[in-house]
Tab-separated table of C-alpha atoms and ligand atoms in Angstrom:
chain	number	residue	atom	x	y	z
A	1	UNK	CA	-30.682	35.052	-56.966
A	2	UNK	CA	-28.454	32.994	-59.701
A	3	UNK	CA	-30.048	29.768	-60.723
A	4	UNK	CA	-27.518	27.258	-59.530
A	5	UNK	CA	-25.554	25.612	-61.856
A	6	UNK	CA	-24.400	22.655	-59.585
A	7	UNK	CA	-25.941	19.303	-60.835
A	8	UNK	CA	-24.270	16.976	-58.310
A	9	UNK	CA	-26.069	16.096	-55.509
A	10	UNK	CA	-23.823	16.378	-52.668
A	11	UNK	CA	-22.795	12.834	-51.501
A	12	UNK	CA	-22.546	11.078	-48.172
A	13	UNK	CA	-18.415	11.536	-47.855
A	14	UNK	CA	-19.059	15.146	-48.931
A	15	UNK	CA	-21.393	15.916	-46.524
A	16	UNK	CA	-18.858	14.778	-43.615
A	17	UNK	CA	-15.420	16.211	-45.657
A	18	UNK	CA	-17.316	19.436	-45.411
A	19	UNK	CA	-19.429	19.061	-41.840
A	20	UNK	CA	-15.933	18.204	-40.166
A	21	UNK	CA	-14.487	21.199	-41.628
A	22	UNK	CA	-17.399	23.718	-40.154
A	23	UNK	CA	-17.245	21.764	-37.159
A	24	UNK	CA	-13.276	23.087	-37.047
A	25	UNK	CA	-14.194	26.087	-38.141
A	26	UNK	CA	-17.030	27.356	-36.369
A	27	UNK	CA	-18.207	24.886	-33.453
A	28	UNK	CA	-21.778	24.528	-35.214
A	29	UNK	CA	-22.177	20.273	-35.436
A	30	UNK	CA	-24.511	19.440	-38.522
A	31	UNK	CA	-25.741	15.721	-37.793
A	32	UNK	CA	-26.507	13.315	-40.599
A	33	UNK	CA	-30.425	14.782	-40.304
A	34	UNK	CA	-28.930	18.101	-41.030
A	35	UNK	CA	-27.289	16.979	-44.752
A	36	UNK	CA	-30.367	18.476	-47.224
A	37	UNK	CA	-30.147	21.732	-44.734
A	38	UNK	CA	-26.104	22.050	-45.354
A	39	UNK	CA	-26.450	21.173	-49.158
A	40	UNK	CA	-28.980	23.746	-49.749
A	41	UNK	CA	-27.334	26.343	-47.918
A	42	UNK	CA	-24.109	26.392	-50.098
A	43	UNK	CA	-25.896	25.583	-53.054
A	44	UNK	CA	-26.100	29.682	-53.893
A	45	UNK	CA	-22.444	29.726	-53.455
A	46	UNK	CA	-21.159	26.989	-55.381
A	47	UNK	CA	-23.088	28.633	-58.014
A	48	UNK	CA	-21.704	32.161	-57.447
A	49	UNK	CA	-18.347	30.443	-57.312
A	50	UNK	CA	-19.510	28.665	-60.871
A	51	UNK	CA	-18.304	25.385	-59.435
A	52	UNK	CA	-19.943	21.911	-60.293
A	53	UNK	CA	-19.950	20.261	-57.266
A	54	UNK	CA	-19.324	20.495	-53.067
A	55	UNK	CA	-15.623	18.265	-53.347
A	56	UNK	CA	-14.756	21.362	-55.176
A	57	UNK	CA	-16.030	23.571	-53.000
A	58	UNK	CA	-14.424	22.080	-50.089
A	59	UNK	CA	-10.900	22.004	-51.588
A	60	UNK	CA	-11.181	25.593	-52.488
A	61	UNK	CA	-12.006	26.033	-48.609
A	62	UNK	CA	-8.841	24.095	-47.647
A	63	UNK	CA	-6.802	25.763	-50.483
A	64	UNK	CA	-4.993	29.297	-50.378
A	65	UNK	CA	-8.043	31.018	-51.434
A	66	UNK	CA	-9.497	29.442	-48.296
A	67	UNK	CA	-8.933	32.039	-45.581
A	68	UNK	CA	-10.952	34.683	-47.935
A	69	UNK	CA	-13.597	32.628	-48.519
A	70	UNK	CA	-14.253	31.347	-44.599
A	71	UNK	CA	-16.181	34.831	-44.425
A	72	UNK	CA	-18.591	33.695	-47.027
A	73	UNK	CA	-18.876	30.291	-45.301
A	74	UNK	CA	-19.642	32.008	-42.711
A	75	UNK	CA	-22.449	33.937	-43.819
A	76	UNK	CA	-24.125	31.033	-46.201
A	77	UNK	CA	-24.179	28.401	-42.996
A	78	UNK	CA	-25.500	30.373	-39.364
A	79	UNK	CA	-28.711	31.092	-39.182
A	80	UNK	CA	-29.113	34.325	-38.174
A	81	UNK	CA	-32.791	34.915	-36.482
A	82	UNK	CA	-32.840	37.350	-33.862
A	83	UNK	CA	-35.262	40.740	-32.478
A	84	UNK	CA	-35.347	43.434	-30.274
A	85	UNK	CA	-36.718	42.777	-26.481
A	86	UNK	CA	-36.304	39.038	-27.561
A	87	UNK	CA	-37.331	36.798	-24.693
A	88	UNK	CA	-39.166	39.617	-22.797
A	89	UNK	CA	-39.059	38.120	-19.456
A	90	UNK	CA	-35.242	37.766	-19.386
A	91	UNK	CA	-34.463	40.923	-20.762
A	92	UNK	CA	-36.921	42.286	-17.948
A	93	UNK	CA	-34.799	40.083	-15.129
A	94	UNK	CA	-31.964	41.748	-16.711
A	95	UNK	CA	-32.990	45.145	-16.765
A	96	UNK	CA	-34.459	45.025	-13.267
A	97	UNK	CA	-32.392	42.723	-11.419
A	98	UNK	CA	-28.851	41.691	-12.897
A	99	UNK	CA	-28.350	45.333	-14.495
A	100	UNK	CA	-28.703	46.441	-10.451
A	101	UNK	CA	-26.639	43.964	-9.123
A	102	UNK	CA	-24.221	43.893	-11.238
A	103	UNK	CA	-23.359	47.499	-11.659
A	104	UNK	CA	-23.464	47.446	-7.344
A	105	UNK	CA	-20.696	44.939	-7.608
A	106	UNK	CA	-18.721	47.030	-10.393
A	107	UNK	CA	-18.967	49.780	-7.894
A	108	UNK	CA	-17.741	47.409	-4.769
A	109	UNK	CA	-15.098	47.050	-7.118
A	110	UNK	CA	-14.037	50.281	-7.468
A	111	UNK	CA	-14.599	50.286	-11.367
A	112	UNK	CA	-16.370	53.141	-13.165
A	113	UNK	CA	-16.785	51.297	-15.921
A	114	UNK	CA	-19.987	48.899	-16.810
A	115	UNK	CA	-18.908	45.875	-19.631
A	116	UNK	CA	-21.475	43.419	-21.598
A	117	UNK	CA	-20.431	41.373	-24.008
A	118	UNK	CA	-23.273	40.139	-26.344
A	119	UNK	CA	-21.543	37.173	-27.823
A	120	UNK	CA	-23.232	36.286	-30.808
A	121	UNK	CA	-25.659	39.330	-31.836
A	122	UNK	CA	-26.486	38.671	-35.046
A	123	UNK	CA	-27.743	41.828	-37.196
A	124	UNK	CA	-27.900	44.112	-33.645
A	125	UNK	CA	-31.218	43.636	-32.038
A	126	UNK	CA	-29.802	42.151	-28.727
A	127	UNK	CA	-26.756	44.533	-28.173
A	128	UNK	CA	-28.984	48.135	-28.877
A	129	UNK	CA	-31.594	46.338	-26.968
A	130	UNK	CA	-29.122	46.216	-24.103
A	131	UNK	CA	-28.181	49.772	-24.992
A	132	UNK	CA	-31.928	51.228	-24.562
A	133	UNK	CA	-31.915	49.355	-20.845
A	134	UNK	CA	-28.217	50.965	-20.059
A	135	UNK	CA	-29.122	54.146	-22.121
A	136	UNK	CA	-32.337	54.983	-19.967
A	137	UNK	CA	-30.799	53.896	-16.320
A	138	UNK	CA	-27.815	56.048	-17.482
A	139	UNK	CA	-28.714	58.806	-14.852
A	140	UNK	CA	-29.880	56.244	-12.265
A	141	UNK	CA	-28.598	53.036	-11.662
A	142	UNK	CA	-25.805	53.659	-14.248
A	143	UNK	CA	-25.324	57.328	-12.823
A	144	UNK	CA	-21.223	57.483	-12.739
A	145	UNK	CA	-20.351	54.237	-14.758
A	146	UNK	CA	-19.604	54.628	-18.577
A	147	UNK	CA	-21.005	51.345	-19.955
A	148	UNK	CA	-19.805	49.780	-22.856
A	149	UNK	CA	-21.465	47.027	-24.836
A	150	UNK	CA	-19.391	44.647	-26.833
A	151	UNK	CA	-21.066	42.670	-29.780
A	152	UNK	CA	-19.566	39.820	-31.441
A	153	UNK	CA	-20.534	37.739	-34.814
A	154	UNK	CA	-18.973	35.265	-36.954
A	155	UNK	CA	-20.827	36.501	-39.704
A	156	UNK	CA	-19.402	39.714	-41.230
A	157	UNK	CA	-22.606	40.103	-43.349
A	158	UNK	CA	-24.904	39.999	-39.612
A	159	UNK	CA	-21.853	42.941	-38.470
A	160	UNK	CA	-22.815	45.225	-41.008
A	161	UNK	CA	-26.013	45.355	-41.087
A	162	UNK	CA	-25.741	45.972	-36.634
A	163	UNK	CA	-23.014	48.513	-37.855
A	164	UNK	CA	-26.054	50.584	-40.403
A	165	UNK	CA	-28.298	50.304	-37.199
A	166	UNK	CA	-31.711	50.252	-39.917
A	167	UNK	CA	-34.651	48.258	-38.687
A	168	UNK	CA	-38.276	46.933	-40.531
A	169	UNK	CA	-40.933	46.935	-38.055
A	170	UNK	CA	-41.380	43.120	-38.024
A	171	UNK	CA	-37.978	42.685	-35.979
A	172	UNK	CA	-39.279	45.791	-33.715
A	173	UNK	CA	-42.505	44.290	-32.957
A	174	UNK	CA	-41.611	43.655	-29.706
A	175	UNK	CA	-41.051	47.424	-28.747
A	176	UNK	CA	-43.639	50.221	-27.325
A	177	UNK	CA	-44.461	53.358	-28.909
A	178	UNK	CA	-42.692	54.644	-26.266
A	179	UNK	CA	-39.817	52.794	-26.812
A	180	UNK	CA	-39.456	53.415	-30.410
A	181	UNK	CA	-39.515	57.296	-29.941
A	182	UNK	CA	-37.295	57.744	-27.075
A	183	UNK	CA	-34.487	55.336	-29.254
A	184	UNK	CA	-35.134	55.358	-33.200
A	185	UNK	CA	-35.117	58.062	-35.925
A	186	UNK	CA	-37.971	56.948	-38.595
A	187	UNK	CA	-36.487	57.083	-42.046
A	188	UNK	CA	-38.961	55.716	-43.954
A	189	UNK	CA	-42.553	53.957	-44.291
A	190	UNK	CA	-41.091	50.588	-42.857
A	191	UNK	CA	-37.290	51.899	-41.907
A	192	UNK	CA	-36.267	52.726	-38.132
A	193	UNK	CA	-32.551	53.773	-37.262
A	194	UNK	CA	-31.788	52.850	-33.995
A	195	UNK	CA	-30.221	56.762	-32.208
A	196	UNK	CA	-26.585	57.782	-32.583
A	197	UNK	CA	-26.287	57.303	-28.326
A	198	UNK	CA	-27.377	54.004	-28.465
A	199	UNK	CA	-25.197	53.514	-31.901
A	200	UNK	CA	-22.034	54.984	-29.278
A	201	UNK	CA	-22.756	52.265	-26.160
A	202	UNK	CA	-21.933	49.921	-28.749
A	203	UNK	CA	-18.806	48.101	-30.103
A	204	UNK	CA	-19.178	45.604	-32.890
A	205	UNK	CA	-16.322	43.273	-33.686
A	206	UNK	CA	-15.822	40.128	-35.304
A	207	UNK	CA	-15.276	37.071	-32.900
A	208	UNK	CA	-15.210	33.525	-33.646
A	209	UNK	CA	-16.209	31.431	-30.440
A	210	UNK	CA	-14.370	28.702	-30.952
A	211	UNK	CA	-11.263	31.616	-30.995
A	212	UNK	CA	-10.435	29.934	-27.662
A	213	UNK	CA	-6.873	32.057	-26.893
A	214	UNK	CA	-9.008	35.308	-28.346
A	215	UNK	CA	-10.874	35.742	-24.759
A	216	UNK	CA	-8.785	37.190	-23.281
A	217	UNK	CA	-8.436	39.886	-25.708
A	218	UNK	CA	-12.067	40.963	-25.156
A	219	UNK	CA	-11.226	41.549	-21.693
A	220	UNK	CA	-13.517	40.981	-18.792
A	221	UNK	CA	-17.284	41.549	-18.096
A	222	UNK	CA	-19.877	42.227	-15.613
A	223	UNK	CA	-22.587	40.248	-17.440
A	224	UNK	CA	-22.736	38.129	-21.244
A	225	UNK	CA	-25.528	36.976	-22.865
A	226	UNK	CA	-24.911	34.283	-25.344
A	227	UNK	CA	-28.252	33.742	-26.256
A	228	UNK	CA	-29.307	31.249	-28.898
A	229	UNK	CA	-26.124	29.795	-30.250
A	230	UNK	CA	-25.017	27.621	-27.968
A	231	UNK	CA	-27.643	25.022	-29.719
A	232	UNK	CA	-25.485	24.870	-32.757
A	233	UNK	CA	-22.599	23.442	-30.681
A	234	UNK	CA	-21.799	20.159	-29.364
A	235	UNK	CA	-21.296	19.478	-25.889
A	236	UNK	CA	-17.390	19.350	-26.068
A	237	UNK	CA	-17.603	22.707	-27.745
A	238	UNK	CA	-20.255	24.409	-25.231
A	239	UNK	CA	-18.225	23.439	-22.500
A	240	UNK	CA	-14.984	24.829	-23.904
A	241	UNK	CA	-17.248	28.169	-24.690
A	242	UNK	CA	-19.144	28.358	-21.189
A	243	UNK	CA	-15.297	28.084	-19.840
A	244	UNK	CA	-14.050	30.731	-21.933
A	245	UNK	CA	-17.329	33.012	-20.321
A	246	UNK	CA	-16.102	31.945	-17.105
A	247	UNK	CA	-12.762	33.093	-17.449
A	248	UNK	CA	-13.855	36.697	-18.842
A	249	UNK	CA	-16.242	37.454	-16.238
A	250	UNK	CA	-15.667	39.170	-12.948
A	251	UNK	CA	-16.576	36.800	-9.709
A	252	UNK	CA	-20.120	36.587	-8.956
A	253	UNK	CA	-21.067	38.137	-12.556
A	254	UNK	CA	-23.817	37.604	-14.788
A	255	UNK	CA	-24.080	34.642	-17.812
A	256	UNK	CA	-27.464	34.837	-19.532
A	257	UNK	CA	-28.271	32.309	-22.006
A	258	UNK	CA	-31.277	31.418	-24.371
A	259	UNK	CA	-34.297	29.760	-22.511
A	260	UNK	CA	-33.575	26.402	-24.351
A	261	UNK	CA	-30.159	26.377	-23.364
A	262	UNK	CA	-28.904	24.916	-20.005
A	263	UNK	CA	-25.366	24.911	-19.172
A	264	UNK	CA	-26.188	22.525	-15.749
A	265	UNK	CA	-25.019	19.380	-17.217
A	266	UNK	CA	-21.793	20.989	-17.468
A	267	UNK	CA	-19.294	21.630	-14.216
A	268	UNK	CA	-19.412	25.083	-15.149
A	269	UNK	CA	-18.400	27.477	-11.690
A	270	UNK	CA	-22.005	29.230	-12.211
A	271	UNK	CA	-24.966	28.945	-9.796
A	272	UNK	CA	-28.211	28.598	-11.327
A	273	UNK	CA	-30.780	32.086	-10.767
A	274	UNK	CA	-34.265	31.766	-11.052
A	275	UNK	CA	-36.294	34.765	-11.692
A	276	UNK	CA	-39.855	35.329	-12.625
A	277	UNK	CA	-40.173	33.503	-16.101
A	278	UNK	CA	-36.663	33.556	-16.735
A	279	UNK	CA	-33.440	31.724	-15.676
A	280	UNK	CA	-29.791	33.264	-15.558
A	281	UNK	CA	-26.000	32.130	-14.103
A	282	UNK	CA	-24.501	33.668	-11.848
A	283	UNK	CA	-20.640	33.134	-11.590
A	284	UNK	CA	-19.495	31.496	-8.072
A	285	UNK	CA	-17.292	33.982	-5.992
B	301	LIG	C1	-29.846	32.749	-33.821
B	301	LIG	S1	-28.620	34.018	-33.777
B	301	LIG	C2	-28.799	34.627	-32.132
B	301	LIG	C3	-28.736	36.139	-32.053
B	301	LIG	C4	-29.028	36.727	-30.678
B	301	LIG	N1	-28.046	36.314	-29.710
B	301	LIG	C5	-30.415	36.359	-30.211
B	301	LIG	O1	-30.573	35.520	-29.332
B	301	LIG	O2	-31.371	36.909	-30.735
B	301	LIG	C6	-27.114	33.051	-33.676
B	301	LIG	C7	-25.872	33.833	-34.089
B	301	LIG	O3	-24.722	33.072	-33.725
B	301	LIG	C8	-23.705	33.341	-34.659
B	301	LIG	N2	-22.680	32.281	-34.571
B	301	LIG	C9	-22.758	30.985	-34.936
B	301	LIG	N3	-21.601	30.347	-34.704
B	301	LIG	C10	-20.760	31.258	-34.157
B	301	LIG	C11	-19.413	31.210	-33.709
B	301	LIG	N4	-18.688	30.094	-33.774
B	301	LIG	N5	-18.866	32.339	-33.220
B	301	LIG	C12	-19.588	33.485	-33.148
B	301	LIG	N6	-20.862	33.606	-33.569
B	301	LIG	C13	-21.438	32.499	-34.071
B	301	LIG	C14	-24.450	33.385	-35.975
B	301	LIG	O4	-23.743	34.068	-36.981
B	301	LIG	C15	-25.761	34.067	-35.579
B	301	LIG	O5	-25.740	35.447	-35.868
């Protein structure tokens, strides 16, 4: 990594120039707490850039150059943790009772085909994870749907590396034996590539969540998980988002989020599930 070359500390009026811009940009709120966090984080590129200070930075955001450079915004400021099989007992409730239920009501419906949207998947783990579930109940409780899994990120960065489908072991940890051989080719000491079938369940696309009249572009769902972003959001902009969910699911479909984030506060048209370990929304009929 270049040594930065940026000797200005960023100041207060920075800080908020730029934190009202992300918050326009992207939904994700940094409070005053959160100023040494920002200022670190674009530190590598206002030194790529070869720029001296973060007023500089900003205006070259807000300048013609701006729309380019968004992408690398984009990638410097999310934080992008994520694994396979993360939160075990949801993606269990998921796999043995929403995945049921949900592909039932697709059939009431008539449809043959099955839709997730994994809004936010970072680098791939949560969309193929979904595609192992779909992948193995493809002959049984999928028998006669095609399913297709849609995964969104704001990051491009995040989208390519889901795209290359490669793998360490540490974000696989998660995973059985079993597992791993039924869905992975090994293709080195440490290096797993997740199967071409589970590679064809998926499509990855950039999506911006605060895109609010993109929605309906994505078309509509059976179930979304939106796991583990909607922390990085205020509460004006999770309620826009949990509406935008609402309006791209099918009645009495499925709305899993991460198991710190509750969307009851909200007046949201989704009934609260319980299952064992795990919670889940359900959207009103
Ligand atoms: C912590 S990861 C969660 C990944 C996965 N859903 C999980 O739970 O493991 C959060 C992801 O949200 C993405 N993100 C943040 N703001 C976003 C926005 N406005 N639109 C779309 N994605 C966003 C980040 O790029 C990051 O990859």
């Amino acid at each position: 990594m270049a040594l930065p070359t940026v000797n200005q500390p960023m100041t207060p009026q920075e800080f908020l120039g730029m934190r009202d811009f992300i918050y326009a940009q992207t939904g994700i709120f940094f409070n005053e707490s959160k100023q040494y966090f920002l200022e670190n984080r674009l530190l590598r590129r206002l030194s790529d850039l070869n720029l001296k200070g973060h007023r500089e930075y900003l205006e070259l955001l807000q300048g013609p150059r701006g729309r380019e450079e968004l992408k690398q915004l984009f990638v410097e400021i999310t934080t992008n943790e994520t694994s396979f099989w993360r939160n075990p007992p949801q993606i269990e409730a998921f796999q043995k009772m929403v995945l049921p239920e949900a592909v039932k009501l697709a059939k009431e419906r008539g449809a043959n085909r099955f839709r997730i949207w994994s809004a936010a998947c970072s680098s791939g783990e949560e969309p193929y994870t979904l595609a192992m579930i779909c992948h193995e109940a493809k002959d049984t409780v999928l028998k006669g749907m095609t399913t297709e899994i849609v995964a969104t990120d704001i990051s491009e960065k995040v989208l390519a590396q889901a795209r290359e489908g490669a793998y360490g072991s540490y974000t696989l940890r998660n995973l059985t034996p079993i597992q791993m051989k039924a869905h992975f080719n090994q293709t080195g000491p440490d290096a797993f590539e997740v199967k071409s079938e589970l590679k064809q369940l998926v499509t990855l696309k950039h999506f911006n969540l605060v895109d609010w009249p993109g929605y309906k572009a994505l078309g509509t769902f059976d179930v979304i998980f939106c796991r583990n972003v909607l922390i990085y959001f205020d509460e004006a902009v999770k309620s826009k988002v949990i509406k935008g969910f609402h309006e791209q699911l099918y009645p009495k479909s499925y709305l899993l989020v991460g198991h710190s984030e509750s969307i009851h506060s909200f007046n949201t048209g989704f009934e609260l599930l319980h299952f064992s370990k795990a919670m889940g929304y359900r959207k009103r009929g």
